[in-house]
């Protein structure tokens, strides 16, 4: 079987070792004669998997003891609603508007309270991270999108918010670099980019926030209920959690978030250095804010972009089309993308440039 290189933004590439292990174990988990797909989520075999996934996440990210780790459903999009529903209680929150995902989060928050847009990069089509934020002292929390998957911009440093809890959508860069979890009130991420398959959403929440969630919420939308039930209030997405556990095991072997960060920097540098020396390909994001995960670029003249994407696809380099809302090209190079994949892409780009310039 010849595998292609997967540059899709998500669901994204998974480590080959993880796919192989899942394949080997699919029909018979640990010799129990059943698949992980068909055992009870309350069985000791599955409970061991869920506990291992949580323990690995805690260790890899250095999650302090006063935080809960939850495996929820509904994607990161559900968190756009659950966060204000649980925390806002009619108050006001600061949101940094860095693009399409932040906008969606803002739209949901407005259903539950007031939103102060503390900074926006809309004036330049979201090609940079706003720096001088207009934070309000009475905000219930400050919300940021640590990596905007569509525009390809990433917070290199998070804002200082003092006593106001910082909430971050880390869907597209979770576990790609070390993060000081103690600086955050809540971190959330859909799994399908750096953690595993779609279907599970990770929420890391500080326990004092849990203790103060709004009263009378529907059970499935109430963080406290999920935490009290160790994410087993109802049937969790067990297969997705199983794969998350394997991805975290793989990440440990890669040297944890510190190890993978170095590799991620090296991979992104190959592409950005190439753009910086080319007048054919142009990076779409402001240099100092460019994402290590989603590398967005344009081709001059733009009519060539479609040809580029077609030719790349034919060469086995998949998913390089930019998001439909912005156009252009995007190479998503998450944790599991091997450096050979990026080198292959750069070599293809060089060839395409020579042939089309
Ligand atoms: C930064 C970011 N936030 C939120 C989402 C939405 O995630 P989900 O599809 O899990 O709801 C995405 C999806 O790509 C994303 O990239």
Short mmCIF file of C-alpha atoms and ligand atoms in Angstrom, two decimals:
data_model
loop_
_atom_site.label_atom_id
_atom_site.label_comp_id
_atom_site.label_asym_id
_atom_site.label_seq_id
_atom_site.Cartn_x
_atom_site.Cartn_y
_atom_site.Cartn_z
CA UNK A 1 0.00 0.00 0.00
CA UNK A 2 1.37 3.41 -0.83
CA UNK A 3 0.34 6.07 1.69
CA UNK A 4 -0.07 9.68 0.65
CA UNK A 5 1.07 12.72 2.59
CA UNK A 6 -1.88 14.23 4.44
CA UNK A 7 -1.82 18.01 4.79
CA UNK A 8 -5.51 18.32 5.65
CA UNK A 9 -6.43 20.69 8.48
CA UNK A 10 -8.54 18.09 10.20
CA UNK A 11 -9.37 15.37 10.73
CA UNK A 12 -5.67 15.17 10.26
CA UNK A 13 -2.75 12.83 9.95
CA UNK A 14 -2.24 10.32 12.77
CA UNK A 15 1.11 8.76 13.70
CA UNK A 16 1.72 5.58 11.67
CA UNK A 17 2.74 3.66 14.82
CA UNK A 18 -0.64 4.48 16.35
CA UNK A 19 -2.57 3.32 13.30
CA UNK A 20 -0.60 0.06 13.21
CA UNK A 21 -1.13 -0.63 16.90
CA UNK A 22 -4.86 0.10 16.59
CA UNK A 23 -5.03 -2.22 13.61
CA UNK A 24 -3.22 -5.01 15.48
CA UNK A 25 -5.44 -4.67 18.52
CA UNK A 26 -8.72 -4.03 16.77
CA UNK A 27 -10.17 -7.53 16.98
CA UNK A 28 -8.66 -8.48 20.31
CA UNK A 29 -7.75 -5.93 22.96
CA UNK A 30 -5.11 -7.20 25.40
CA UNK A 31 -6.11 -10.82 24.71
CA UNK A 32 -9.63 -10.38 26.09
CA UNK A 33 -11.19 -11.75 22.92
CA UNK A 34 -13.17 -8.58 22.22
CA UNK A 35 -12.56 -5.29 20.42
CA UNK A 36 -12.27 -1.97 22.21
CA UNK A 37 -15.20 -1.01 19.97
CA UNK A 38 -17.52 -3.49 21.65
CA UNK A 39 -16.71 -3.45 25.35
CA UNK A 40 -18.52 -1.53 28.06
CA UNK A 41 -17.12 1.87 28.88
CA UNK A 42 -17.38 0.79 32.53
CA UNK A 43 -15.39 -2.42 31.99
CA UNK A 44 -12.05 -2.58 33.72
CA UNK A 45 -10.26 -2.77 30.37
CA UNK A 46 -11.79 0.43 29.09
CA UNK A 47 -11.54 2.24 32.43
CA UNK A 48 -7.80 1.46 32.38
CA UNK A 49 -7.53 3.06 28.93
CA UNK A 50 -9.42 6.21 29.98
CA UNK A 51 -7.34 6.52 33.15
CA UNK A 52 -4.13 6.05 31.19
CA UNK A 53 -5.15 8.71 28.64
CA UNK A 54 -5.85 11.18 31.44
CA UNK A 55 -2.64 10.34 33.33
CA UNK A 56 -0.58 10.78 30.17
CA UNK A 57 -2.23 14.11 29.37
CA UNK A 58 -1.61 15.32 32.92
CA UNK A 59 2.05 14.33 32.73
CA UNK A 60 2.74 15.58 29.20
CA UNK A 61 1.20 18.98 29.90
CA UNK A 62 2.12 19.22 33.58
CA UNK A 63 -1.54 19.70 34.52
CA UNK A 64 -1.68 20.82 38.18
CA UNK A 65 -3.77 18.79 40.65
CA UNK A 66 -6.35 21.53 41.03
CA UNK A 67 -7.50 21.02 37.43
CA UNK A 68 -9.95 18.47 36.03
CA UNK A 69 -9.38 16.73 32.71
CA UNK A 70 -12.61 15.97 30.84
CA UNK A 71 -13.33 13.99 27.70
CA UNK A 72 -16.50 15.45 26.21
CA UNK A 73 -18.40 15.32 22.92
CA UNK A 74 -19.80 17.92 20.56
CA UNK A 75 -16.42 19.12 19.27
CA UNK A 76 -14.71 22.39 20.07
CA UNK A 77 -17.84 24.06 18.66
CA UNK A 78 -19.84 22.77 21.61
CA UNK A 79 -17.30 24.44 23.88
CA UNK A 80 -18.01 27.77 22.16
CA UNK A 81 -21.44 27.47 23.84
CA UNK A 82 -20.63 25.52 27.00
CA UNK A 83 -18.01 27.98 28.19
CA UNK A 84 -20.30 31.04 28.33
CA UNK A 85 -23.26 28.88 29.39
CA UNK A 86 -21.37 27.59 32.43
CA UNK A 87 -19.18 30.55 33.31
CA UNK A 88 -20.68 33.78 32.09
CA UNK A 89 -23.91 33.89 34.11
CA UNK A 90 -25.04 37.09 32.37
CA UNK A 91 -21.70 38.85 32.93
CA UNK A 92 -19.21 40.10 30.38
CA UNK A 93 -16.22 38.32 28.82
CA UNK A 94 -13.27 39.57 26.76
CA UNK A 95 -12.70 37.85 23.43
CA UNK A 96 -9.76 38.30 21.07
CA UNK A 97 -11.00 38.15 17.50
CA UNK A 98 -8.31 36.45 15.44
CA UNK A 99 -10.45 34.91 12.72
CA UNK A 100 -13.24 32.53 11.83
CA UNK A 101 -12.99 30.32 14.92
CA UNK A 102 -12.82 33.22 17.36
CA UNK A 103 -15.82 34.76 15.61
CA UNK A 104 -17.85 31.61 16.10
CA UNK A 105 -16.91 31.56 19.79
CA UNK A 106 -17.96 35.24 20.11
CA UNK A 107 -21.31 34.58 18.42
CA UNK A 108 -22.17 31.86 20.95
CA UNK A 109 -21.00 33.88 23.96
CA UNK A 110 -23.38 36.68 23.01
CA UNK A 111 -26.26 34.29 23.68
CA UNK A 112 -25.31 34.14 27.36
CA UNK A 113 -23.94 37.56 28.28
CA UNK A 114 -21.91 40.51 27.02
CA UNK A 115 -18.81 40.31 24.87
CA UNK A 116 -16.05 42.89 24.79
CA UNK A 117 -13.86 42.38 21.74
CA UNK A 118 -10.54 43.14 23.42
CA UNK A 119 -8.56 43.03 20.19
CA UNK A 120 -9.12 42.14 16.56
CA UNK A 121 -7.05 41.64 13.43
CA UNK A 122 -10.04 41.87 11.11
CA UNK A 123 -8.59 45.08 9.58
CA UNK A 124 -5.90 42.98 7.87
CA UNK A 125 -7.98 39.93 7.09
CA UNK A 126 -6.75 38.21 10.27
CA UNK A 127 -3.14 37.87 9.19
CA UNK A 128 -1.74 38.82 12.61
CA UNK A 129 -2.31 38.37 16.35
CA UNK A 130 -3.51 41.61 18.01
CA UNK A 131 -1.01 42.63 20.72
CA UNK A 132 -2.27 45.62 22.70
CA UNK A 133 -5.46 44.25 24.12
CA UNK A 134 -8.16 46.34 25.64
CA UNK A 135 -8.94 44.02 28.55
CA UNK A 136 -11.71 44.96 30.94
CA UNK A 137 -11.31 44.65 34.69
CA UNK A 138 -14.77 43.13 35.21
CA UNK A 139 -14.43 40.36 32.61
CA UNK A 140 -15.49 36.91 33.81
CA UNK A 141 -12.80 35.44 31.54
CA UNK A 142 -10.61 36.28 28.55
CA UNK A 143 -10.96 34.01 25.52
CA UNK A 144 -8.25 33.43 22.92
CA UNK A 145 -7.82 31.03 20.01
CA UNK A 146 -4.23 29.92 20.45
CA UNK A 147 -3.90 28.92 16.81
CA UNK A 148 -6.25 30.08 14.05
CA UNK A 149 -6.36 27.08 11.77
CA UNK A 150 -7.71 29.01 8.78
CA UNK A 151 -5.53 32.12 8.76
CA UNK A 152 -2.43 30.29 10.03
CA UNK A 153 -1.64 32.64 12.91
CA UNK A 154 -0.63 31.58 16.42
CA UNK A 155 -0.15 33.22 19.80
CA UNK A 156 3.57 32.94 20.64
CA UNK A 157 2.89 34.46 24.05
CA UNK A 158 -0.43 34.47 25.81
CA UNK A 159 -1.84 37.68 27.29
CA UNK A 160 -1.34 38.35 30.98
CA UNK A 161 -4.81 38.45 32.46
CA UNK A 162 -4.05 38.70 36.18
CA UNK A 163 -6.89 37.22 38.22
CA UNK A 164 -9.21 36.95 35.25
CA UNK A 165 -9.20 33.34 33.99
CA UNK A 166 -7.69 32.86 30.56
CA UNK A 167 -9.68 30.48 28.34
CA UNK A 168 -8.04 29.06 25.23
CA UNK A 169 -9.27 27.18 22.19
CA UNK A 170 -6.20 25.02 21.47
CA UNK A 171 -7.92 22.80 18.93
CA UNK A 172 -5.19 23.12 16.34
CA UNK A 173 -2.04 23.37 18.44
CA UNK A 174 -2.66 21.38 21.59
CA UNK A 175 0.39 19.29 22.59
CA UNK A 176 2.48 20.91 19.86
CA UNK A 177 4.57 22.92 22.36
CA UNK A 178 4.94 23.30 26.13
CA UNK A 179 2.22 25.36 27.78
CA UNK A 180 2.03 26.56 31.38
CA UNK A 181 -1.42 25.19 32.20
CA UNK A 182 -1.49 27.07 35.50
CA UNK A 183 -1.87 30.32 33.51
CA UNK A 184 -5.23 29.17 32.18
CA UNK A 185 -8.66 28.78 33.69
CA UNK A 186 -9.79 26.50 30.89
CA UNK A 187 -8.18 24.90 27.83
CA UNK A 188 -10.21 23.05 25.23
CA UNK A 189 -9.53 21.26 21.98
CA UNK A 190 -11.26 18.97 19.52
CA UNK A 191 -9.11 15.86 19.19
CA UNK A 192 -9.00 15.54 15.44
CA UNK A 193 -5.79 17.46 14.74
CA UNK A 194 -3.13 16.68 17.32
CA UNK A 195 -4.73 14.12 19.60
CA UNK A 196 -6.69 11.50 17.75
CA UNK A 197 -9.88 11.00 15.76
CA UNK A 198 -12.92 13.27 15.73
CA UNK A 199 -15.50 12.55 18.40
CA UNK A 200 -13.77 13.50 21.62
CA UNK A 201 -13.07 16.99 22.93
CA UNK A 202 -10.56 17.63 25.66
CA UNK A 203 -11.39 20.16 28.37
CA UNK A 204 -8.88 21.05 31.09
CA UNK A 205 -10.62 23.22 33.67
CA UNK A 206 -9.51 24.74 36.97
CA UNK A 207 -11.58 23.35 39.82
CA UNK A 208 -12.60 26.69 41.34
CA UNK A 209 -14.34 27.49 38.03
CA UNK A 210 -16.11 24.16 38.20
CA UNK A 211 -17.40 24.99 41.65
CA UNK A 212 -19.02 28.16 40.33
CA UNK A 213 -20.77 27.03 37.18
CA UNK A 214 -24.29 28.33 36.45
CA UNK A 215 -27.16 26.55 38.18
CA UNK A 216 -29.85 24.55 36.44
CA UNK A 217 -28.01 23.62 33.24
CA UNK A 218 -28.98 20.57 31.22
CA UNK A 219 -26.85 17.72 32.59
CA UNK A 220 -24.92 17.09 29.38
CA UNK A 221 -23.93 20.76 29.19
CA UNK A 222 -22.84 21.08 32.80
CA UNK A 223 -19.06 20.85 33.41
CA UNK A 224 -19.60 19.98 37.05
CA UNK A 225 -21.68 16.92 36.25
CA UNK A 226 -19.08 15.67 33.77
CA UNK A 227 -16.29 16.23 36.30
CA UNK A 228 -18.16 14.51 39.14
CA UNK A 229 -18.67 11.51 36.89
CA UNK A 230 -15.10 11.38 35.54
CA UNK A 231 -16.46 12.03 32.01
CA UNK A 232 -18.67 8.93 32.32
CA UNK A 233 -22.03 10.57 32.99
CA UNK A 234 -23.07 8.93 29.74
CA UNK A 235 -21.26 6.70 27.26
CA UNK A 236 -18.08 8.53 26.29
CA UNK A 237 -16.59 8.29 22.77
CA UNK A 238 -14.62 5.24 23.79
CA UNK A 239 -12.80 4.46 20.55
CA UNK A 240 -11.64 8.06 20.19
CA UNK A 241 -10.36 8.03 23.77
CA UNK A 242 -8.56 4.75 23.06
CA UNK A 243 -6.73 6.37 20.12
CA UNK A 244 -5.97 9.50 22.18
CA UNK A 245 -4.24 7.23 24.69
CA UNK A 246 -2.12 5.71 21.91
CA UNK A 247 -1.27 9.15 20.48
CA UNK A 248 -0.18 10.33 23.93
CA UNK A 249 1.99 7.21 24.28
CA UNK A 250 3.56 8.05 20.91
CA UNK A 251 4.10 11.64 22.03
CA UNK A 252 5.96 10.43 25.12
CA UNK A 253 8.30 8.51 22.81
CA UNK A 254 8.84 11.68 20.76
CA UNK A 255 10.20 13.41 23.85
CA UNK A 256 6.91 14.92 25.00
CA UNK A 257 5.79 18.42 24.08
CA UNK A 258 9.36 19.72 24.39
CA UNK A 259 10.62 17.12 21.90
CA UNK A 260 7.80 17.63 19.42
CA UNK A 261 8.12 21.42 19.58
CA UNK A 262 11.68 21.20 18.22
CA UNK A 263 10.54 18.99 15.36
CA UNK A 264 7.56 21.26 14.68
CA UNK A 265 9.87 24.30 14.53
CA UNK A 266 12.19 22.52 12.14
CA UNK A 267 9.33 21.47 9.86
CA UNK A 268 7.72 24.93 9.73
CA UNK A 269 11.11 26.57 9.12
CA UNK A 270 11.63 24.52 5.97
CA UNK A 271 8.50 26.02 4.45
CA UNK A 272 8.78 29.57 5.80
CA UNK A 273 12.45 29.89 4.82
CA UNK A 274 11.52 28.80 1.35
CA UNK A 275 8.74 31.40 1.08
CA UNK A 276 11.04 34.12 2.41
CA UNK A 277 13.42 33.49 -0.47
CA UNK A 278 10.78 33.19 -3.14
CA UNK A 279 8.71 35.74 -5.01
CA UNK A 280 6.51 32.98 -6.37
CA UNK A 281 5.15 31.69 -3.05
CA UNK A 282 4.21 34.21 -0.35
CA UNK A 283 3.39 33.38 3.25
CA UNK A 284 -0.11 34.71 4.02
CA UNK A 285 0.47 35.45 7.74
CA UNK A 286 2.47 38.16 9.43
CA UNK A 287 5.99 36.79 10.03
CA UNK A 288 6.10 37.04 13.80
CA UNK A 289 2.69 35.39 14.21
CA UNK A 290 2.99 32.56 11.73
CA UNK A 291 1.66 29.25 12.88
CA UNK A 292 3.85 26.19 13.31
CA UNK A 293 0.82 24.04 12.54
CA UNK A 294 -1.04 25.61 9.61
CA UNK A 295 1.22 27.17 7.02
CA UNK A 296 -0.86 29.42 4.76
CA UNK A 297 0.50 30.75 1.48
CA UNK A 298 -0.44 32.33 -1.81
CA UNK A 299 1.01 31.84 -5.26
CA UNK A 300 1.73 34.66 -7.69
CA UNK A 301 -0.08 34.92 -10.03
CA UNK A 302 -3.09 33.59 -8.12
CA UNK A 303 -4.53 31.81 -11.16
CA UNK A 304 -1.83 29.22 -10.60
CA UNK A 305 -3.15 28.15 -7.20
CA UNK A 306 -5.72 25.78 -8.60
CA UNK A 307 -3.13 24.23 -10.89
CA UNK A 308 -0.74 23.87 -7.94
CA UNK A 309 -3.31 22.09 -5.79
CA UNK A 310 -4.27 19.74 -8.62
CA UNK A 311 -0.66 18.89 -9.41
CA UNK A 312 0.16 18.37 -5.72
CA UNK A 313 -2.80 16.03 -5.32
CA UNK A 314 -1.65 14.04 -8.33
CA UNK A 315 1.79 13.80 -6.69
CA UNK A 316 0.25 12.35 -3.51
CA UNK A 317 0.35 15.58 -1.47
CA UNK A 318 -3.21 15.85 -0.22
CA UNK A 319 -5.29 18.61 1.36
CA UNK A 320 -3.28 21.70 0.37
CA UNK A 321 -6.28 23.85 -0.56
CA UNK A 322 -6.84 26.80 1.75
CA UNK A 323 -10.09 27.04 3.70
CA UNK A 324 -13.03 27.88 1.43
CA UNK A 325 -13.57 31.18 3.30
CA UNK A 326 -10.11 32.58 2.46
CA UNK A 327 -8.83 30.65 -0.55
CA UNK A 328 -5.12 30.26 -1.23
CA UNK A 329 -3.12 27.27 -0.05
CA UNK A 330 -2.49 25.76 3.36
CA UNK A 331 -0.20 22.98 4.52
CA UNK A 332 -1.25 21.65 7.91
CA UNK A 333 1.81 20.10 9.48
CA UNK A 334 0.60 18.80 12.82
CA UNK A 335 2.64 16.72 15.27
CA UNK A 336 2.21 13.50 13.30
CA UNK A 337 3.48 14.90 9.99
CA UNK A 338 6.98 13.47 9.52
CA UNK A 339 9.73 15.83 8.42
CA UNK A 340 10.07 13.77 5.22
CA UNK A 341 6.53 14.85 4.34
CA UNK A 342 7.51 18.52 4.55
CA UNK A 343 10.74 17.93 2.61
CA UNK A 344 8.72 16.18 -0.09
CA UNK A 345 6.37 19.16 -0.23
CA UNK A 346 9.22 21.67 -0.50
CA UNK A 347 10.83 19.64 -3.29
CA UNK A 348 7.49 19.57 -5.10
CA UNK A 349 7.10 23.33 -4.66
CA UNK A 350 10.55 23.97 -6.09
CA UNK A 351 9.76 21.87 -9.13
CA UNK A 352 6.37 23.57 -9.61
CA UNK A 353 7.98 26.99 -9.32
CA UNK A 354 10.60 26.17 -11.96
CA UNK A 355 7.98 24.82 -14.34
CA UNK A 356 5.51 27.67 -13.92
CA UNK A 357 7.48 30.82 -13.30
C1 LIG B 1 -9.26 26.52 16.16
C2 LIG B 1 -10.51 25.70 15.97
N1 LIG B 1 -11.51 25.84 16.84
C3 LIG B 1 -12.64 25.14 16.71
C4 LIG B 1 -12.82 24.25 15.67
C5 LIG B 1 -14.12 23.51 15.56
O1 LIG B 1 -13.90 22.22 16.01
P1 LIG B 1 -15.00 21.09 15.95
O2 LIG B 1 -15.18 20.73 14.52
O3 LIG B 1 -14.39 19.99 16.78
O4 LIG B 1 -16.25 21.60 16.56
C6 LIG B 1 -11.79 24.06 14.75
C7 LIG B 1 -11.97 23.10 13.63
O5 LIG B 1 -11.21 23.00 12.72
C8 LIG B 1 -10.61 24.81 14.90
O6 LIG B 1 -9.61 24.67 14.03
#
